[in-house]
Amino acid sequence: IDEEPKNTDATKPAEIIKGKKERPSPVLEKDEYYLAEYNNAKPVRVPPSKLTAKEPEIKLLYQFAGSVSGIPAIKNDVLYFGCTDYQGYALTITTGEITQKQKLFSQAIGSTVIYNDYYIIPQRNGSVQCFDLRTGGNAWNHRSAVHVRKDEIDISISGVRLNGESLWVSKHWGNLYIVDANTGVLSSD
């Protein structure tokens, strides 16, 4: 006779029963992995290193503390991107100068997008941050995750896409949010 799973709290690791992890539902399995990152992650914020490439065709080479997430956005010879080191960057292509460095709430995930005079960085914990292209100032933040830990939560973003003035935020677990790209406010339509 199989024993009933004893763990009903998604914030605690699953118990080992008969040699395997048991959870009362598949929801709790995915929550367990993402809550571990969400609750325990410590940002690694160190300055990037400018390197000299051995190959002459490589004109600019940087090493960051974390991976560059997705595809950088570009406007007026400046690359805008987020990294898994909890930072967002603006890098001038012609000079190689990093002109902006932003603290992110979580690891960047997916590609950075540009909307008008802003760049928008999606993050693993469900946050989306919008920064001013010129000043680097924080224009708005949006958090589409449910904050009550006992409920099923959909915290990890798989990507964002612009459509007119709407920012579509897709989540790994099936939810799709539509946010006003000017304000970060969740659309009611």
Short mmCIF file of C-alpha atoms in Angstrom, two decimals:
data_model
loop_
_atom_site.label_atom_id
_atom_site.label_comp_id
_atom_site.label_asym_id
_atom_site.label_seq_id
_atom_site.Cartn_x
_atom_site.Cartn_y
_atom_site.Cartn_z
CA ILE A 1 0.00 0.00 0.00
CA ASP A 2 1.43 3.37 -1.06
CA GLU A 3 1.79 6.00 1.59
CA GLU A 4 -0.04 9.29 1.10
CA PRO A 5 2.20 12.29 0.42
CA LYS A 6 2.69 14.27 3.60
CA ASN A 7 3.91 17.61 2.22
CA THR A 8 1.10 20.01 1.37
CA ASP A 9 3.09 23.25 1.59
CA ALA A 10 4.71 24.41 -1.67
CA THR A 11 7.28 26.46 0.23
CA LYS A 12 8.90 23.36 1.77
CA PRO A 13 10.90 20.79 -0.17
CA ALA A 14 9.03 17.59 -0.95
CA GLU A 15 9.56 14.64 1.32
CA ILE A 16 11.35 11.51 0.17
CA ILE A 17 8.88 8.60 0.26
CA LYS A 18 10.00 5.18 -0.96
CA GLY A 19 13.10 6.67 -2.59
CA LYS A 20 11.44 9.44 -4.60
CA LYS A 21 10.16 12.94 -4.02
CA GLU A 22 6.43 13.03 -3.46
CA ARG A 23 4.18 16.03 -3.87
CA PRO A 24 0.42 16.30 -3.53
CA SER A 25 0.18 17.84 -7.01
CA PRO A 26 2.33 18.68 -10.06
CA VAL A 27 1.76 22.37 -9.25
CA LEU A 28 3.77 22.01 -6.07
CA GLU A 29 6.69 20.45 -7.96
CA LYS A 30 7.10 23.44 -10.25
CA ASP A 31 6.53 25.85 -7.36
CA GLU A 32 9.24 24.13 -5.34
CA TYR A 33 11.91 24.78 -7.96
CA TYR A 34 10.97 28.40 -8.62
CA LEU A 35 10.36 29.30 -4.99
CA ALA A 36 13.87 28.14 -4.21
CA GLU A 37 15.21 30.73 -6.68
CA TYR A 38 12.63 33.31 -5.68
CA ASN A 39 13.29 33.02 -1.94
CA ASN A 40 16.99 32.25 -1.78
CA ALA A 41 18.69 33.81 -4.77
CA LYS A 42 21.45 36.22 -3.96
CA PRO A 43 22.41 38.71 -6.65
CA VAL A 44 25.91 38.51 -8.04
CA ARG A 45 26.59 42.11 -9.02
CA VAL A 46 30.17 42.55 -10.15
CA PRO A 47 31.41 44.91 -12.84
CA PRO A 48 31.90 43.40 -16.30
CA SER A 49 35.44 42.99 -17.60
CA LYS A 50 36.50 44.41 -20.94
CA LEU A 51 38.73 41.85 -22.64
CA THR A 52 41.05 41.88 -25.63
CA ALA A 53 40.02 39.41 -28.29
CA LYS A 54 42.63 37.18 -29.92
CA GLU A 55 40.78 37.29 -33.23
CA PRO A 56 41.16 40.60 -35.14
CA GLU A 57 37.58 40.49 -36.48
CA ILE A 58 36.18 40.74 -32.92
CA LYS A 59 36.13 44.45 -32.15
CA LEU A 60 34.51 44.42 -28.73
CA LEU A 61 34.57 41.74 -26.04
CA TYR A 62 33.16 41.86 -22.52
CA GLN A 63 32.83 39.23 -19.84
CA PHE A 64 29.81 39.59 -17.54
CA ALA A 65 29.17 37.84 -14.23
CA GLY A 66 26.06 36.22 -15.74
CA SER A 67 24.81 35.25 -19.17
CA VAL A 68 23.36 37.90 -21.46
CA SER A 69 19.68 36.99 -21.61
CA GLY A 70 17.96 36.64 -24.96
CA ILE A 71 18.68 39.06 -27.78
CA PRO A 72 19.86 42.58 -26.88
CA ALA A 73 17.81 45.50 -28.17
CA ILE A 74 19.58 48.21 -30.15
CA LYS A 75 18.83 51.87 -30.76
CA ASN A 76 21.18 54.66 -31.92
CA ASP A 77 24.29 52.45 -31.71
CA VAL A 78 23.56 51.42 -28.11
CA LEU A 79 22.87 47.84 -27.03
CA TYR A 80 20.37 47.37 -24.18
CA PHE A 81 20.20 44.02 -22.40
CA GLY A 82 19.74 42.21 -19.12
CA CYS A 83 21.98 39.54 -17.62
CA THR A 84 21.51 36.70 -15.20
CA ASP A 85 23.73 38.66 -12.78
CA TYR A 86 20.68 40.76 -11.75
CA GLN A 87 21.81 43.73 -13.81
CA GLY A 88 20.72 45.54 -16.95
CA TYR A 89 23.17 47.35 -19.19
CA ALA A 90 23.44 49.96 -21.94
CA LEU A 91 26.60 49.55 -24.01
CA THR A 92 27.67 52.00 -26.73
CA ILE A 93 28.79 49.98 -29.74
CA THR A 94 31.15 52.58 -31.24
CA THR A 95 33.16 53.22 -28.05
CA GLY A 96 32.59 50.04 -26.06
CA GLU A 97 31.59 52.15 -23.06
CA ILE A 98 28.97 50.85 -20.64
CA THR A 99 26.83 53.95 -20.14
CA GLN A 100 24.17 52.49 -17.84
CA LYS A 101 24.04 49.72 -15.28
CA GLN A 102 20.69 48.94 -13.65
CA LYS A 103 19.95 46.81 -10.61
CA LEU A 104 17.26 44.25 -11.47
CA PHE A 105 14.93 42.50 -9.03
CA SER A 106 15.84 39.08 -10.41
CA GLN A 107 17.73 37.40 -13.23
CA ALA A 108 16.92 38.74 -16.67
CA ILE A 109 15.12 36.22 -18.85
CA GLY A 110 14.20 36.52 -22.51
CA SER A 111 15.01 39.43 -24.76
CA THR A 112 15.05 43.11 -23.88
CA VAL A 113 12.64 45.20 -25.96
CA ILE A 114 12.60 48.89 -26.85
CA TYR A 115 9.40 50.91 -26.76
CA ASN A 116 9.58 54.59 -27.70
CA ASP A 117 12.22 56.06 -25.35
CA TYR A 118 12.33 53.08 -22.99
CA TYR A 119 13.90 49.66 -22.75
CA ILE A 120 12.05 46.87 -20.99
CA ILE A 121 13.74 43.91 -19.28
CA PRO A 122 11.70 40.81 -18.30
CA GLN A 123 12.93 38.89 -15.25
CA ARG A 124 12.73 35.39 -13.93
CA ASN A 125 10.74 36.23 -10.80
CA GLY A 126 7.86 37.68 -12.83
CA SER A 127 9.00 41.30 -12.75
CA VAL A 128 9.21 43.52 -15.79
CA GLN A 129 11.22 46.71 -15.40
CA CYS A 130 11.13 49.66 -17.77
CA PHE A 131 14.03 52.13 -17.95
CA ASP A 132 14.50 55.46 -19.73
CA LEU A 133 16.89 55.10 -22.70
CA ARG A 134 18.60 58.45 -22.06
CA THR A 135 18.86 58.65 -18.28
CA GLY A 136 18.55 55.02 -17.19
CA GLY A 137 15.90 56.11 -14.70
CA ASN A 138 13.29 53.55 -13.70
CA ALA A 139 10.06 54.44 -15.57
CA TRP A 140 7.86 51.64 -14.15
CA ASN A 141 7.84 48.13 -12.71
CA HIS A 142 5.24 45.45 -13.23
CA ARG A 143 4.88 42.26 -11.23
CA SER A 144 2.42 39.77 -12.66
CA ALA A 145 2.92 37.02 -10.09
CA VAL A 146 0.45 36.12 -7.39
CA HIS A 147 2.01 37.10 -4.09
CA VAL A 148 0.19 34.58 -1.88
CA ARG A 149 2.54 31.61 -1.56
CA LYS A 150 -0.16 29.03 -0.79
CA ASP A 151 -1.80 29.54 -4.18
CA GLU A 152 -0.45 28.28 -7.46
CA ILE A 153 1.92 30.94 -8.63
CA ASP A 154 3.10 31.70 -12.13
CA ILE A 155 6.25 33.64 -11.48
CA SER A 156 8.69 32.87 -14.26
CA ILE A 157 8.43 34.80 -17.52
CA SER A 158 9.21 33.07 -20.80
CA GLY A 159 9.25 36.26 -22.85
CA VAL A 160 7.72 39.60 -23.75
CA ARG A 161 6.54 41.03 -27.07
CA LEU A 162 5.32 44.48 -28.06
CA ASN A 163 2.14 45.00 -30.06
CA GLY A 164 1.34 48.68 -30.51
CA GLU A 165 1.17 50.16 -27.01
CA SER A 166 0.66 46.75 -25.39
CA LEU A 167 3.37 44.61 -23.87
CA TRP A 168 2.44 40.92 -23.90
CA VAL A 169 4.05 38.98 -21.05
CA SER A 170 3.99 35.20 -21.42
CA LYS A 171 4.60 32.96 -18.46
CA HIS A 172 6.11 29.47 -18.36
CA TRP A 173 3.01 27.97 -16.81
CA GLY A 174 0.45 29.16 -19.30
CA ASN A 175 -0.62 32.62 -18.26
CA LEU A 176 -0.49 35.57 -20.66
CA TYR A 177 -0.68 39.13 -19.36
CA ILE A 178 -1.19 42.29 -21.40
CA VAL A 179 0.39 45.40 -19.92
CA ASP A 180 0.22 49.02 -21.05
CA ALA A 181 3.76 49.68 -22.35
CA ASN A 182 3.54 53.34 -21.26
CA THR A 183 2.66 52.70 -17.62
CA GLY A 184 3.18 49.00 -16.81
CA VAL A 185 -0.45 48.74 -15.71
CA LEU A 186 -2.20 45.44 -16.41
CA SER A 187 -4.83 45.86 -19.12
CA SER A 188 -8.40 45.14 -18.10
CA ASP A 189 -9.54 44.25 -21.64
#
